[in-house]
Amino acid sequence: MFEEAQYFAPVAKREDGSVTVELASSHPGFADAVYRERRNAIAALALNYQPGDPVPHAEYTEEEHQVWALVSRELAAKHQRYAIKEFLDATERLGLPKDHIPQLQEVSDRLYPLTGFRYIPAAGLVPLREFYGVLADGYFHSTQYIRHHSVPFYTPEPDIIHEVIGHANTLASDRFAELYRVAGGAARRVESEDALQFVSKVFWFTLEFGVMREASELKAYGAGILSSYGEIEEFRGMDIRPLDLKAMGTTEYDITKYQDVLFEAMSFDQLEDVVGSFWATCDDDSIARLLADG
Ligand SMILES: [Fe+2]
């Protein structure tokens, strides 16, 4: 899940109970009435979801399953080259289907026995504190729709390919799952909006767009890079900066284009020492001190 409002199509629920996803005119599915109906139906599933229920079954077309099969095959090849070993091992452990879009319930059923994480459906944007907060309890809010089949390698919004190929594979690692949990704990602990933004930006520059040195090569571990067919080929050419909490917590980013500033961990141990420890212990005061510190 990306956390910025501008990236999500707004979802409106009317008094008669009908649900409409308002796609922008630039969205590849804008003129496809059948796709839009399906988007409305999938958003309604999430809006009607009650915690504790099984995740409702979403209907996909054969064309959409083919999008999954194509993108998942192409990304898997790129992962071999560009993803850190911890991610590759976790991907193997999770064993997602390659030929069809998995239901979110199936993702949960695979993930829960491994690291205790479960997927819950989101219609669109989830407020930051709620999105991050439930990570502490092992819940991951996920969109359920897939990108429009006319442009399989592009999506203007986070879809199930991002949520599952990017995040669920990552969450199948014990070490990553712990980082997500402590990020959730941090979001619950901090009180001010500024501190929450800081926690969220550190998440953005690590678990969404983090890169890591591995055997002298620059690899990716952020779900945003690992789920993007184009971005995964570009990250090595970006402005790569050392892992630094204050820099990550204060650097501005533009969600609508490739991330051109990235932060590099020298190892998984360093990521856990610097970022994991920060999330595990931070509060409004410690963040205020970081911000005030030269
Ligand atoms: Fe995400």
GROMACS .gro file of C-alpha atoms and ligand atoms in nm:
model
  295
    1MET     CA    1   0.000   0.000   0.000
    2PHE     CA    2   0.122   0.345  -0.086
    3GLU     CA    3   0.011   0.602   0.159
    4GLU     CA    4  -0.049   0.918  -0.039
    5ALA     CA    5  -0.400   1.026  -0.123
    6GLN     CA    6  -0.313   1.152  -0.469
    7TYR     CA    7  -0.225   0.803  -0.584
    8PHE     CA    8  -0.556   0.639  -0.503
    9ALA     CA    9  -0.872   0.674  -0.705
   10PRO     CA   10  -1.138   0.816  -0.470
   11VAL     CA   11  -1.412   0.574  -0.369
   12ALA     CA   12  -1.764   0.705  -0.310
   13LYS     CA   13  -2.043   0.517  -0.136
   14ARG     CA   14  -2.393   0.646  -0.200
   15GLU     CA   15  -2.696   0.631   0.025
   16ASP     CA   16  -2.844   0.345  -0.177
   17GLY     CA   17  -2.530   0.144  -0.096
   18SER     CA   18  -2.378   0.164  -0.445
   19VAL     CA   19  -2.002   0.214  -0.464
   20THR     CA   20  -1.818   0.409  -0.733
   21VAL     CA   21  -1.444   0.425  -0.791
   22GLU     CA   22  -1.368   0.757  -0.955
   23LEU     CA   23  -1.093   0.683  -1.205
   24ALA     CA   24  -0.911   0.981  -1.351
   25SER     CA   25  -0.956   1.041  -1.724
   26SER     CA   26  -0.587   0.952  -1.769
   27HIS     CA   27  -0.637   0.607  -1.610
   28PRO     CA   28  -0.591   0.326  -1.866
   29GLY     CA   29  -0.925   0.177  -1.762
   30PHE     CA   30  -1.121   0.503  -1.775
   31ALA     CA   31  -1.310   0.429  -2.099
   32ASP     CA   32  -1.364   0.058  -2.023
   33ALA     CA   33  -1.713   0.036  -1.871
   34VAL     CA   34  -1.677  -0.334  -1.786
   35TYR     CA   35  -1.349  -0.275  -1.601
   36ARG     CA   36  -1.503   0.013  -1.411
   37GLU     CA   37  -1.797  -0.200  -1.304
   38ARG     CA   38  -1.554  -0.459  -1.173
   39ARG     CA   39  -1.355  -0.193  -0.988
   40ASN     CA   40  -1.678  -0.073  -0.824
   41ALA     CA   41  -1.769  -0.428  -0.722
   42ILE     CA   42  -1.422  -0.497  -0.579
   43ALA     CA   43  -1.422  -0.169  -0.384
   44ALA     CA   44  -1.765  -0.260  -0.243
   45LEU     CA   45  -1.621  -0.587  -0.111
   46ALA     CA   46  -1.364  -0.396   0.091
   47LEU     CA   47  -1.611  -0.135   0.218
   48ASN     CA   48  -1.846  -0.407   0.342
   49TYR     CA   49  -1.567  -0.613   0.497
   50GLN     CA   50  -1.586  -0.676   0.871
   51PRO     CA   51  -1.270  -0.759   1.068
   52GLY     CA   52  -1.255  -1.128   1.139
   53ASP     CA   53  -1.445  -1.229   0.825
   54PRO     CA   54  -1.267  -1.426   0.554
   55VAL     CA   55  -1.151  -1.192   0.278
   56PRO     CA   56  -1.430  -1.182   0.017
   57HIS     CA   57  -1.366  -1.344  -0.318
   58ALA     CA   58  -1.292  -1.097  -0.600
   59GLU     CA   59  -1.387  -1.180  -0.958
   60TYR     CA   60  -1.118  -1.140  -1.222
   61THR     CA   61  -1.136  -1.196  -1.597
   62GLU     CA   62  -0.916  -1.433  -1.791
   63GLU     CA   63  -0.734  -1.131  -1.935
   64GLU     CA   64  -0.655  -1.016  -1.583
   65HIS     CA   65  -0.519  -1.354  -1.482
   66GLN     CA   66  -0.298  -1.332  -1.790
   67VAL     CA   67  -0.170  -0.993  -1.675
   68TRP     CA   68  -0.070  -1.151  -1.345
   69ALA     CA   69   0.098  -1.445  -1.519
   70LEU     CA   70   0.294  -1.216  -1.753
   71VAL     CA   71   0.402  -0.961  -1.494
   72SER     CA   72   0.482  -1.219  -1.231
   73ARG     CA   73   0.703  -1.412  -1.477
   74GLU     CA   74   0.886  -1.098  -1.592
   75LEU     CA   75   0.936  -0.967  -1.240
   76ALA     CA   76   1.063  -1.305  -1.117
   77ALA     CA   77   1.338  -1.292  -1.379
   78LYS     CA   78   1.430  -0.938  -1.274
   79HIS     CA   79   1.426  -1.034  -0.906
   80GLN     CA   80   1.697  -1.291  -0.970
   81ARG     CA   81   1.918  -1.007  -1.081
   82TYR     CA   82   1.812  -0.716  -0.865
   83ALA     CA   83   1.651  -0.840  -0.541
   84ILE     CA   84   1.835  -0.914  -0.217
   85LYS     CA   85   1.870  -1.278  -0.112
   86GLU     CA   86   1.637  -1.240   0.186
   87PHE     CA   87   1.357  -1.149  -0.058
   88LEU     CA   88   1.437  -1.430  -0.302
   89ASP     CA   89   1.435  -1.685  -0.019
   90ALA     CA   90   1.106  -1.547   0.116
   91THR     CA   91   0.950  -1.560  -0.232
   92GLU     CA   92   1.039  -1.925  -0.259
   93ARG     CA   93   0.900  -1.989   0.088
   94LEU     CA   94   0.566  -1.823   0.008
   95GLY     CA   95   0.520  -1.998  -0.327
   96LEU     CA   96   0.260  -1.764  -0.478
   97PRO     CA   97   0.070  -1.893  -0.783
   98LYS     CA   98   0.226  -1.786  -1.110
   99ASP     CA   99  -0.060  -1.849  -1.351
  100HIS     CA  100  -0.352  -1.674  -1.180
  101ILE     CA  101  -0.419  -1.388  -0.941
  102PRO     CA  102  -0.439  -1.531  -0.591
  103GLN     CA  103  -0.734  -1.435  -0.374
  104LEU     CA  104  -0.620  -1.229  -0.073
  105GLN     CA  105  -0.753  -1.508   0.150
  106GLU     CA  106  -0.513  -1.748  -0.020
  107VAL     CA  107  -0.227  -1.503   0.037
  108SER     CA  108  -0.318  -1.492   0.406
  109ASP     CA  109  -0.344  -1.870   0.426
  110ARG     CA  110   0.008  -1.903   0.290
  111LEU     CA  111   0.158  -1.616   0.488
  112TYR     CA  112   0.004  -1.666   0.830
  113PRO     CA  113   0.178  -1.997   0.914
  114LEU     CA  114   0.512  -1.845   0.809
  115THR     CA  115   0.522  -1.509   0.984
  116GLY     CA  116   0.177  -1.450   1.133
  117PHE     CA  117   0.074  -1.186   0.876
  118ARG     CA  118  -0.275  -1.171   0.723
  119TYR     CA  119  -0.416  -0.965   0.440
  120ILE     CA  120  -0.725  -0.749   0.478
  121PRO     CA  121  -0.896  -0.573   0.187
  122ALA     CA  122  -0.875  -0.195   0.130
  123ALA     CA  123  -1.095  -0.009  -0.119
  124GLY     CA  124  -0.837   0.265  -0.164
  125LEU     CA  125  -0.652   0.497   0.067
  126VAL     CA  126  -0.640   0.387   0.431
  127PRO     CA  127  -0.555   0.661   0.686
  128LEU     CA  128  -0.186   0.644   0.780
  129ARG     CA  129  -0.232   0.562   1.145
  130GLU     CA  130  -0.470   0.279   1.071
  131PHE     CA  131  -0.269   0.141   0.779
  132TYR     CA  132   0.053   0.129   0.978
  133GLY     CA  133  -0.100   0.064   1.319
  134VAL     CA  134  -0.245  -0.276   1.232
  135LEU     CA  135   0.093  -0.393   1.104
  136ALA     CA  136   0.177  -0.427   1.474
  137ASP     CA  137  -0.095  -0.694   1.494
  138GLY     CA  138   0.016  -0.868   1.175
  139TYR     CA  139  -0.248  -0.725   0.940
  140PHE     CA  140  -0.170  -0.578   0.601
  141HIS     CA  141  -0.425  -0.360   0.421
  142SER     CA  142  -0.424  -0.446   0.053
  143THR     CA  143  -0.605  -0.330  -0.256
  144GLN     CA  144  -0.765  -0.617  -0.445
  145TYR     CA  145  -0.806  -0.485  -0.801
  146ILE     CA  146  -0.552  -0.534  -1.077
  147ARG     CA  147  -0.425  -0.279  -1.330
  148HIS     CA  148  -0.596  -0.247  -1.670
  149HIS     CA  149  -0.499  -0.527  -1.907
  150SER     CA  150  -0.419  -0.285  -2.195
  151VAL     CA  151  -0.094  -0.180  -2.022
  152PRO     CA  152   0.024  -0.475  -1.815
  153PHE     CA  153   0.354  -0.319  -1.710
  154TYR     CA  154   0.207   0.010  -1.589
  155THR     CA  155  -0.025   0.112  -1.310
  156PRO     CA  156  -0.100   0.464  -1.189
  157GLU     CA  157  -0.206   0.328  -0.848
  158PRO     CA  158  -0.099   0.046  -0.617
  159ASP     CA  159  -0.274  -0.273  -0.730
  160ILE     CA  160  -0.268  -0.635  -0.621
  161ILE     CA  161   0.057  -0.692  -0.811
  162HIS     CA  162   0.226  -0.431  -0.593
  163GLU     CA  163   0.057  -0.546  -0.272
  164VAL     CA  164   0.122  -0.914  -0.317
  165ILE     CA  165   0.431  -0.955  -0.536
  166GLY     CA  166   0.599  -0.662  -0.361
  167HIS     CA  167   0.475  -0.684  -0.003
  168ALA     CA  168   0.353  -1.041   0.057
  169ASN     CA  169   0.677  -1.192  -0.069
  170THR     CA  170   0.864  -0.959   0.165
  171LEU     CA  171   0.633  -1.041   0.455
  172ALA     CA  172   0.716  -1.411   0.416
  173SER     CA  173   1.060  -1.331   0.563
  174ASP     CA  174   1.082  -1.341   0.944
  175ARG     CA  175   1.327  -1.052   0.947
  176PHE     CA  176   1.114  -0.831   0.723
  177ALA     CA  177   0.794  -0.925   0.906
  178GLU     CA  178   0.952  -0.802   1.229
  179LEU     CA  179   1.044  -0.471   1.066
  180TYR     CA  180   0.684  -0.423   0.948
  181ARG     CA  181   0.559  -0.503   1.299
  182VAL     CA  182   0.784  -0.250   1.471
  183ALA     CA  183   0.693   0.012   1.209
  184GLY     CA  184   0.331  -0.049   1.309
  185GLY     CA  185   0.418  -0.017   1.676
  186ALA     CA  186   0.591   0.314   1.607
  187ALA     CA  187   0.287   0.452   1.422
  188ARG     CA  188   0.069   0.364   1.720
  189ARG     CA  189   0.309   0.506   1.977
  190VAL     CA  190   0.368   0.849   1.829
  191GLU     CA  191   0.103   1.110   1.891
  192SER     CA  192   0.180   1.414   1.679
  193GLU     CA  193   0.108   1.432   1.309
  194ASP     CA  194   0.472   1.538   1.247
  195ALA     CA  195   0.606   1.230   1.422
  196LEU     CA  196   0.368   1.005   1.231
  197GLN     CA  197   0.482   1.162   0.904
  198PHE     CA  198   0.843   1.099   1.003
  199VAL     CA  199   0.773   0.731   1.079
  200SER     CA  200   0.585   0.700   0.751
  201LYS     CA  201   0.864   0.858   0.546
  202VAL     CA  202   1.119   0.624   0.697
  203PHE     CA  203   0.889   0.339   0.589
  204TRP     CA  204   0.867   0.489   0.241
  205PHE     CA  205   1.245   0.510   0.195
  206THR     CA  206   1.304   0.160   0.336
  207LEU     CA  207   1.024  -0.096   0.306
  208GLU     CA  208   0.876   0.071  -0.004
  209PHE     CA  209   1.188   0.197  -0.183
  210GLY     CA  210   1.491   0.068   0.004
  211VAL     CA  211   1.809  -0.055  -0.160
  212MET     CA  212   2.088  -0.256  -0.002
  213ARG     CA  213   2.449  -0.341  -0.072
  214GLU     CA  214   2.496  -0.713  -0.113
  215ALA     CA  215   2.831  -0.864  -0.208
  216SER     CA  216   2.937  -0.526  -0.351
  217GLU     CA  217   2.630  -0.501  -0.575
  218LEU     CA  218   2.339  -0.265  -0.521
  219LYS     CA  219   2.017  -0.466  -0.478
  220ALA     CA  220   1.659  -0.371  -0.396
  221TYR     CA  221   1.435  -0.477  -0.110
  222GLY     CA  222   1.160  -0.211  -0.122
  223ALA     CA  223   0.823  -0.344  -0.238
  224GLY     CA  224   0.770  -0.043  -0.465
  225ILE     CA  225   1.085  -0.117  -0.664
  226LEU     CA  226   1.041  -0.494  -0.663
  227SER     CA  227   0.687  -0.471  -0.803
  228SER     CA  228   0.769  -0.219  -1.078
  229TYR     CA  229   0.876  -0.355  -1.415
  230GLY     CA  230   1.033  -0.023  -1.513
  231GLU     CA  231   1.168   0.109  -1.185
  232ILE     CA  232   1.360  -0.208  -1.105
  233GLU     CA  233   1.577  -0.142  -1.411
  234GLU     CA  234   1.645   0.218  -1.309
  235PHE     CA  235   1.721   0.224  -0.938
  236ARG     CA  236   2.095   0.174  -0.973
  237GLY     CA  237   2.120   0.501  -1.163
  238MET     CA  238   1.941   0.709  -0.900
  239ASP     CA  239   2.089   0.943  -0.637
  240ILE     CA  240   2.193   0.682  -0.379
  241ARG     CA  241   2.248   0.816  -0.027
  242PRO     CA  242   2.362   0.652   0.297
  243LEU     CA  243   2.100   0.518   0.536
  244ASP     CA  244   2.019   0.809   0.766
  245LEU     CA  245   1.707   0.844   0.979
  246LYS     CA  246   1.681   1.220   0.976
  247ALA     CA  247   1.740   1.239   0.601
  248MET     CA  248   1.480   0.970   0.531
  249GLY     CA  249   1.231   1.123   0.770
  250THR     CA  250   1.253   1.466   0.609
  251THR     CA  251   1.325   1.413   0.239
  252GLU     CA  252   1.034   1.504   0.013
  253TYR     CA  253   0.925   1.260  -0.254
  254ASP     CA  254   0.696   1.260  -0.554
  255ILE     CA  255   0.483   0.949  -0.563
  256THR     CA  256   0.382   0.992  -0.927
  257LYS     CA  257   0.723   0.927  -1.080
  258TYR     CA  258   1.023   0.700  -1.031
  259GLN     CA  259   1.194   0.767  -0.700
  260ASP     CA  260   1.515   0.952  -0.777
  261VAL     CA  261   1.657   0.967  -0.424
  262LEU     CA  262   1.715   0.631  -0.257
  263PHE     CA  263   1.880   0.529   0.069
  264GLU     CA  264   2.121   0.240   0.081
  265ALA     CA  265   2.164   0.002   0.374
  266MET     CA  266   2.508  -0.156   0.385
  267SER     CA  267   2.358  -0.483   0.511
  268PHE     CA  268   2.041  -0.631   0.657
  269ASP     CA  269   2.201  -0.601   1.000
  270GLN     CA  270   2.245  -0.229   0.948
  271LEU     CA  271   1.881  -0.193   0.839
  272GLU     CA  272   1.769  -0.366   1.157
  273ASP     CA  273   2.013  -0.176   1.380
  274VAL     CA  274   1.928   0.168   1.245
  275VAL     CA  275   1.568   0.149   1.125
  276GLY     CA  276   1.433  -0.147   1.323
  277SER     CA  277   1.568  -0.006   1.650
  278PHE     CA  278   1.432   0.337   1.566
  279TRP     CA  279   1.078   0.208   1.507
  280ALA     CA  280   1.097  -0.015   1.814
  281THR     CA  281   1.177   0.274   2.047
  282CYS     CA  282   1.087   0.609   1.888
  283ASP     CA  283   0.836   0.850   2.035
  284ASP     CA  284   0.739   1.214   1.977
  285ASP     CA  285   1.033   1.338   2.187
  286SER     CA  286   1.301   1.127   2.021
  287ILE     CA  287   1.175   1.231   1.678
  288ALA     CA  288   1.167   1.597   1.781
  289ARG     CA  289   1.529   1.560   1.895
  290LEU     CA  290   1.628   1.405   1.561
  291LEU     CA  291   1.461   1.694   1.381
  292ALA     CA  292   1.629   1.957   1.599
  293ASP     CA  293   1.972   1.796   1.576
  294GLY     CA  294   2.198   1.995   1.339
  295FE      FE  295   0.326  -0.043  -0.081
   0.00000   0.00000   0.00000
